[in-house]
Amino acid sequence: GPGCLYLLSSPPADSALPRPRCHQKEQAGAALPPPALALSTARLCQAPHHCQPCVRVRLALHTAGLGSICRLQLDFLVLGTNRASWLQVWRRHPEAAGALWQVQFDCFPVESGRRVLVSLRTIPDRGLSLNRSHLVPAEPAGPELRYAWHPEARAIEVSVPEGPALTVRLCHQLALECEELSTPFPRQALVSGGRSLVLPYEFLLPCLCIEASYLHRDSLRTKLCPFQAQPAAYGSELWASMQFHDYSASSEANMVMVLSARCPLHPTATLCWKESD
């Protein structure tokens, strides 16, 4: 609507952050006394059967008396981790200066049991700073499972204890979600209670994980990533799983390379001379 604030940008790791909903008029029963910053726990569902806890942010701000404001910035910090993120919202129509804004952001993904710090500031800085923290309640434990790694078969055997059946899959853990393995490897499989199943994989990688859930919608999930500290996962297969794209131009005095990888990586590069054999 007119004068709406909307998402400007966020760090690359969280580029999938959803857009905030922005309201110029207060909604019935949802008004906050300005200035206010309110946090609550919600659920973020990226697919019908893939949901995770997240922090919903609501803010109310009267811009009258604050002077010209170009943008608002929300900063997020997950305590106990090195994960920090931010997003900016800006005024679409300058003539809305001095209005009462009610903004709702749905929402910032976070693991259950974690505390998140959120702060609001204006750009340029007008001396306004709102800070809140929120503890996302710990969820009950997910389903139990056991696994055995069979490196010679390039497979992981998943065993389910007696009880309800589980849906299990192998996936690559990215910043916000665990991405399914590509074809022809199975996306997910049903394992009955007291049975086991062997799941093949293409490459042994540090981000290769096992995920299990019950069959009902919005089931709790168990995710194990057993190879993060496995030296074999950082060897030749990690390099074999990558793709290098050379965009260098022969007329330029520099090199441009792009790395595509299945796991989140932060590589460094150096130039060197290749001696003739």
Coordinates of C-alpha atoms in Angstrom, one line a residue:
G1 CA 0.0 0.0 0.0
P2 CA 1.0 3.7 -0.1
G3 CA 4.0 4.5 2.1
C4 CA 4.7 0.8 2.9
L5 CA 8.1 -0.2 4.2
Y6 CA 9.6 -3.3 2.5
L7 CA 12.6 -5.6 2.7
L8 CA 15.7 -4.0 1.1
S9 CA 18.5 -6.6 1.6
S10 CA 20.0 -9.2 3.9
P11 CA 23.3 -11.1 4.1
P12 CA 23.9 -13.8 1.4
A13 CA 23.6 -16.6 3.9
D14 CA 20.1 -15.5 4.7
S15 CA 19.1 -14.3 1.3
A16 CA 15.9 -16.4 1.6
L17 CA 14.5 -14.3 4.4
P18 CA 10.9 -13.6 3.7
R19 CA 9.5 -10.1 3.1
P20 CA 8.0 -8.2 6.0
R21 CA 4.4 -7.2 6.0
C22 CA 4.0 -3.5 6.5
H23 CA 0.9 -1.6 7.6
Q24 CA 0.3 2.1 7.7
K25 CA -2.9 1.7 9.6
E26 CA -3.2 -0.2 12.9
Q27 CA -4.9 -3.6 12.7
A28 CA -7.7 -4.4 15.1
G29 CA -6.3 -6.0 18.3
A30 CA -2.7 -5.8 16.9
A31 CA -1.7 -2.3 17.7
L32 CA 1.6 -1.6 19.6
P33 CA 2.2 1.7 21.5
P34 CA 5.1 3.4 19.7
P35 CA 8.0 3.2 19.9
A36 CA 7.8 -0.6 20.4
L37 CA 9.7 -3.7 19.3
A38 CA 7.9 -7.0 20.1
L39 CA 9.2 -10.6 19.6
S40 CA 7.4 -13.9 19.6
T41 CA 7.9 -17.5 18.5
A42 CA 6.3 -18.6 15.2
R43 CA 6.7 -21.4 12.6
L44 CA 8.4 -20.9 9.2
C45 CA 7.3 -23.5 6.7
Q46 CA 9.3 -23.6 3.5
A47 CA 7.4 -26.7 2.3
P48 CA 4.3 -28.5 3.5
H49 CA 6.2 -30.9 5.7
H50 CA 9.3 -28.8 6.5
C51 CA 8.7 -26.3 9.3
Q52 CA 11.1 -24.8 11.8
P53 CA 10.7 -22.4 14.7
C54 CA 11.4 -18.7 14.0
V55 CA 11.2 -15.3 15.7
R56 CA 8.4 -13.0 14.5
V57 CA 9.2 -9.3 14.8
R58 CA 6.6 -6.5 15.2
L59 CA 7.6 -2.9 15.5
A60 CA 5.7 0.4 15.9
L61 CA 7.4 3.7 15.2
H62 CA 6.2 7.3 15.1
T63 CA 8.6 9.1 12.8
A64 CA 7.3 12.6 13.8
G65 CA 10.1 14.5 15.5
L66 CA 12.8 12.2 14.3
G67 CA 13.7 14.2 11.2
S68 CA 14.3 12.7 7.8
I69 CA 14.7 8.9 8.0
C70 CA 15.9 6.9 4.9
R71 CA 15.8 3.4 6.3
L72 CA 15.2 1.3 9.4
Q73 CA 17.5 -1.6 10.2
L74 CA 16.8 -4.7 12.2
D75 CA 19.9 -6.6 13.5
F76 CA 19.7 -10.2 14.7
L77 CA 22.2 -12.2 16.8
V78 CA 21.7 -15.8 17.8
L79 CA 23.5 -16.3 21.2
G80 CA 25.9 -19.2 21.5
T81 CA 26.5 -19.3 17.7
N82 CA 28.4 -17.1 15.3
R83 CA 25.2 -16.4 13.3
A84 CA 24.3 -12.8 12.8
S85 CA 22.0 -11.2 10.2
W86 CA 20.2 -8.0 9.4
L87 CA 17.6 -6.6 7.2
Q88 CA 16.7 -3.0 6.1
V89 CA 13.3 -1.5 5.4
W90 CA 12.8 1.8 3.7
R91 CA 10.0 4.2 3.0
R92 CA 8.6 3.8 -0.5
H93 CA 6.9 7.3 -0.5
P94 CA 8.7 10.2 1.3
E95 CA 5.4 12.0 1.8
A96 CA 4.5 9.5 4.5
A97 CA 7.0 11.1 6.9
G98 CA 5.5 11.5 10.4
A99 CA 3.1 8.6 10.0
L100 CA 2.6 5.8 12.5
W101 CA 4.1 2.6 11.1
Q102 CA 3.1 -0.9 12.2
V103 CA 5.6 -3.4 10.6
Q104 CA 5.5 -7.2 11.0
F105 CA 8.4 -9.5 9.8
D106 CA 7.6 -13.2 9.4
C107 CA 10.2 -14.3 10.3
F108 CA 13.8 -15.1 11.4
P109 CA 14.6 -18.8 11.4
V110 CA 16.3 -20.1 14.6
E111 CA 16.9 -23.4 16.3
S112 CA 14.7 -24.2 19.3
G113 CA 16.2 -23.5 22.7
R114 CA 18.2 -20.5 21.4
R115 CA 18.1 -16.9 22.5
V116 CA 18.0 -14.2 19.9
L117 CA 18.9 -10.6 20.3
V118 CA 17.1 -8.1 18.0
S119 CA 17.9 -4.4 17.8
L120 CA 16.2 -1.6 15.8
R121 CA 18.0 1.6 14.6
T122 CA 17.4 4.3 12.1
I123 CA 19.5 5.3 9.1
P124 CA 20.7 8.0 9.4
D125 CA 21.1 7.6 13.1
R126 CA 18.6 9.7 15.0
G127 CA 19.4 8.5 18.5
L128 CA 16.6 5.9 18.5
S129 CA 17.7 2.4 19.6
L130 CA 15.3 -0.4 20.6
N131 CA 16.7 -3.7 21.8
R132 CA 14.9 -6.9 22.8
S133 CA 15.8 -10.6 23.4
H134 CA 13.7 -13.6 22.9
L135 CA 14.1 -17.3 24.0
V136 CA 12.7 -19.7 21.5
P137 CA 11.3 -22.6 23.7
A138 CA 13.0 -25.9 23.4
E139 CA 10.9 -28.4 21.5
P140 CA 10.5 -32.0 22.6
A141 CA 13.0 -34.5 21.2
G142 CA 12.5 -35.8 17.7
P143 CA 12.3 -39.4 16.7
E144 CA 15.1 -41.8 17.6
L145 CA 17.3 -43.5 15.0
R146 CA 20.6 -45.2 14.7
Y147 CA 23.0 -45.2 11.8
A148 CA 26.0 -47.1 10.5
W149 CA 28.4 -45.8 7.9
H150 CA 29.5 -48.2 5.1
P151 CA 32.3 -46.4 3.3
E152 CA 33.1 -49.3 1.0
A153 CA 29.5 -49.2 -0.3
R154 CA 29.2 -45.4 -0.2
A155 CA 26.1 -45.7 1.9
I156 CA 24.6 -45.1 5.3
E157 CA 22.4 -47.7 7.0
V158 CA 19.6 -46.1 9.1
S159 CA 17.9 -48.2 11.8
V160 CA 14.5 -47.3 13.4
P161 CA 13.6 -48.7 16.8
E162 CA 10.3 -50.5 17.5
G163 CA 7.4 -48.1 17.2
P164 CA 6.0 -45.9 14.5
A165 CA 7.4 -45.7 11.0
L166 CA 9.7 -42.8 10.1
T167 CA 10.4 -41.0 6.9
V168 CA 14.2 -40.7 6.5
R169 CA 16.5 -39.0 4.0
L170 CA 20.0 -37.9 3.3
C171 CA 20.5 -34.2 2.7
H172 CA 23.2 -31.4 2.5
Q173 CA 22.9 -28.9 5.3
L174 CA 22.9 -25.3 3.9
A175 CA 22.5 -22.1 5.8
L176 CA 18.7 -22.4 6.4
E177 CA 17.6 -25.8 5.1
C178 CA 18.9 -29.3 4.4
E179 CA 18.8 -29.7 0.6
E180 CA 17.8 -33.0 -0.9
L181 CA 20.4 -35.1 -2.8
S182 CA 20.2 -34.8 -6.6
T183 CA 18.8 -37.6 -8.8
P184 CA 19.3 -40.6 -8.9
F185 CA 19.7 -40.7 -5.2
P186 CA 16.4 -41.2 -3.2
R187 CA 14.9 -38.1 -1.9
Q188 CA 13.2 -39.8 1.1
A189 CA 12.2 -43.3 2.2
L190 CA 9.8 -44.9 4.6
V191 CA 11.3 -47.1 7.3
S192 CA 8.9 -49.2 9.5
G193 CA 9.6 -49.6 13.2
G194 CA 12.2 -52.2 14.0
R195 CA 13.6 -52.2 10.5
S196 CA 16.6 -50.6 8.7
L197 CA 17.3 -49.2 5.3
V198 CA 20.5 -48.5 3.4
L199 CA 20.7 -45.0 1.7
P200 CA 23.4 -44.4 -0.9
Y201 CA 25.2 -41.1 -1.3
E202 CA 27.3 -39.6 -4.1
F203 CA 30.1 -37.8 -2.2
L204 CA 31.2 -38.0 1.5
L205 CA 30.9 -34.4 2.6
P206 CA 31.0 -32.6 5.9
C207 CA 27.5 -31.2 5.3
L208 CA 26.0 -34.7 4.6
C209 CA 23.2 -35.3 7.2
I210 CA 20.6 -37.8 8.1
E211 CA 17.1 -36.4 8.7
A212 CA 14.1 -38.4 10.1
S213 CA 10.5 -37.4 10.9
Y214 CA 7.2 -39.0 11.7
L215 CA 4.6 -39.4 9.0
H216 CA 2.1 -36.8 10.3
R217 CA 2.2 -33.2 9.1
D218 CA 4.5 -30.8 11.0
S219 CA 6.3 -33.7 12.7
L220 CA 9.3 -33.1 14.9
R221 CA 12.5 -33.9 13.1
T222 CA 15.8 -35.4 14.1
K223 CA 18.9 -34.4 12.1
L224 CA 22.3 -35.9 12.5
C225 CA 25.4 -34.6 10.7
P226 CA 28.0 -37.2 11.6
F227 CA 30.7 -36.2 9.2
Q228 CA 31.4 -32.6 10.3
A229 CA 34.4 -33.8 12.3
Q230 CA 35.3 -36.7 10.0
P231 CA 38.7 -36.0 8.3
A232 CA 37.7 -38.2 5.3
A233 CA 34.9 -35.8 4.5
Y234 CA 37.5 -33.0 3.8
G235 CA 39.5 -35.0 1.3
S236 CA 39.4 -35.7 -2.4
E237 CA 35.6 -36.2 -2.5
L238 CA 35.0 -32.7 -1.3
W239 CA 37.0 -31.4 -4.2
A240 CA 35.4 -33.7 -6.6
S241 CA 31.9 -32.4 -5.6
M242 CA 32.8 -28.9 -6.6
Q243 CA 32.6 -27.1 -9.9
F244 CA 34.9 -24.3 -10.9
H245 CA 33.8 -21.7 -13.5
D246 CA 36.5 -19.6 -15.2
Y247 CA 35.2 -16.2 -16.3
S248 CA 38.7 -14.8 -16.9
A249 CA 39.3 -12.8 -20.1
S250 CA 42.5 -13.2 -22.0
S251 CA 42.7 -9.4 -22.5
E252 CA 42.5 -8.7 -18.7
A253 CA 45.4 -8.8 -16.3
N254 CA 43.4 -10.7 -13.6
M255 CA 41.5 -14.0 -13.1
V256 CA 37.9 -14.4 -12.3
M257 CA 36.8 -17.8 -10.9
V258 CA 33.4 -18.9 -9.4
L259 CA 33.2 -21.9 -7.1
S260 CA 29.9 -24.0 -6.9
A261 CA 29.8 -26.4 -4.0
R262 CA 27.2 -28.6 -2.3
C263 CA 28.3 -27.4 1.2
P264 CA 28.6 -23.8 2.5
L265 CA 32.3 -23.0 2.2
H266 CA 34.5 -19.9 2.7
P267 CA 37.4 -20.7 0.4
T268 CA 40.6 -18.6 -0.1
A269 CA 42.5 -18.4 -3.3
T270 CA 46.2 -17.7 -4.2
L271 CA 48.0 -17.3 -7.5
C272 CA 51.1 -19.5 -8.2
W273 CA 53.5 -20.4 -11.0
K274 CA 53.3 -23.8 -12.6
E275 CA 56.8 -25.0 -13.5
S276 CA 57.2 -27.0 -16.6
D277 CA 57.7 -30.8 -16.2

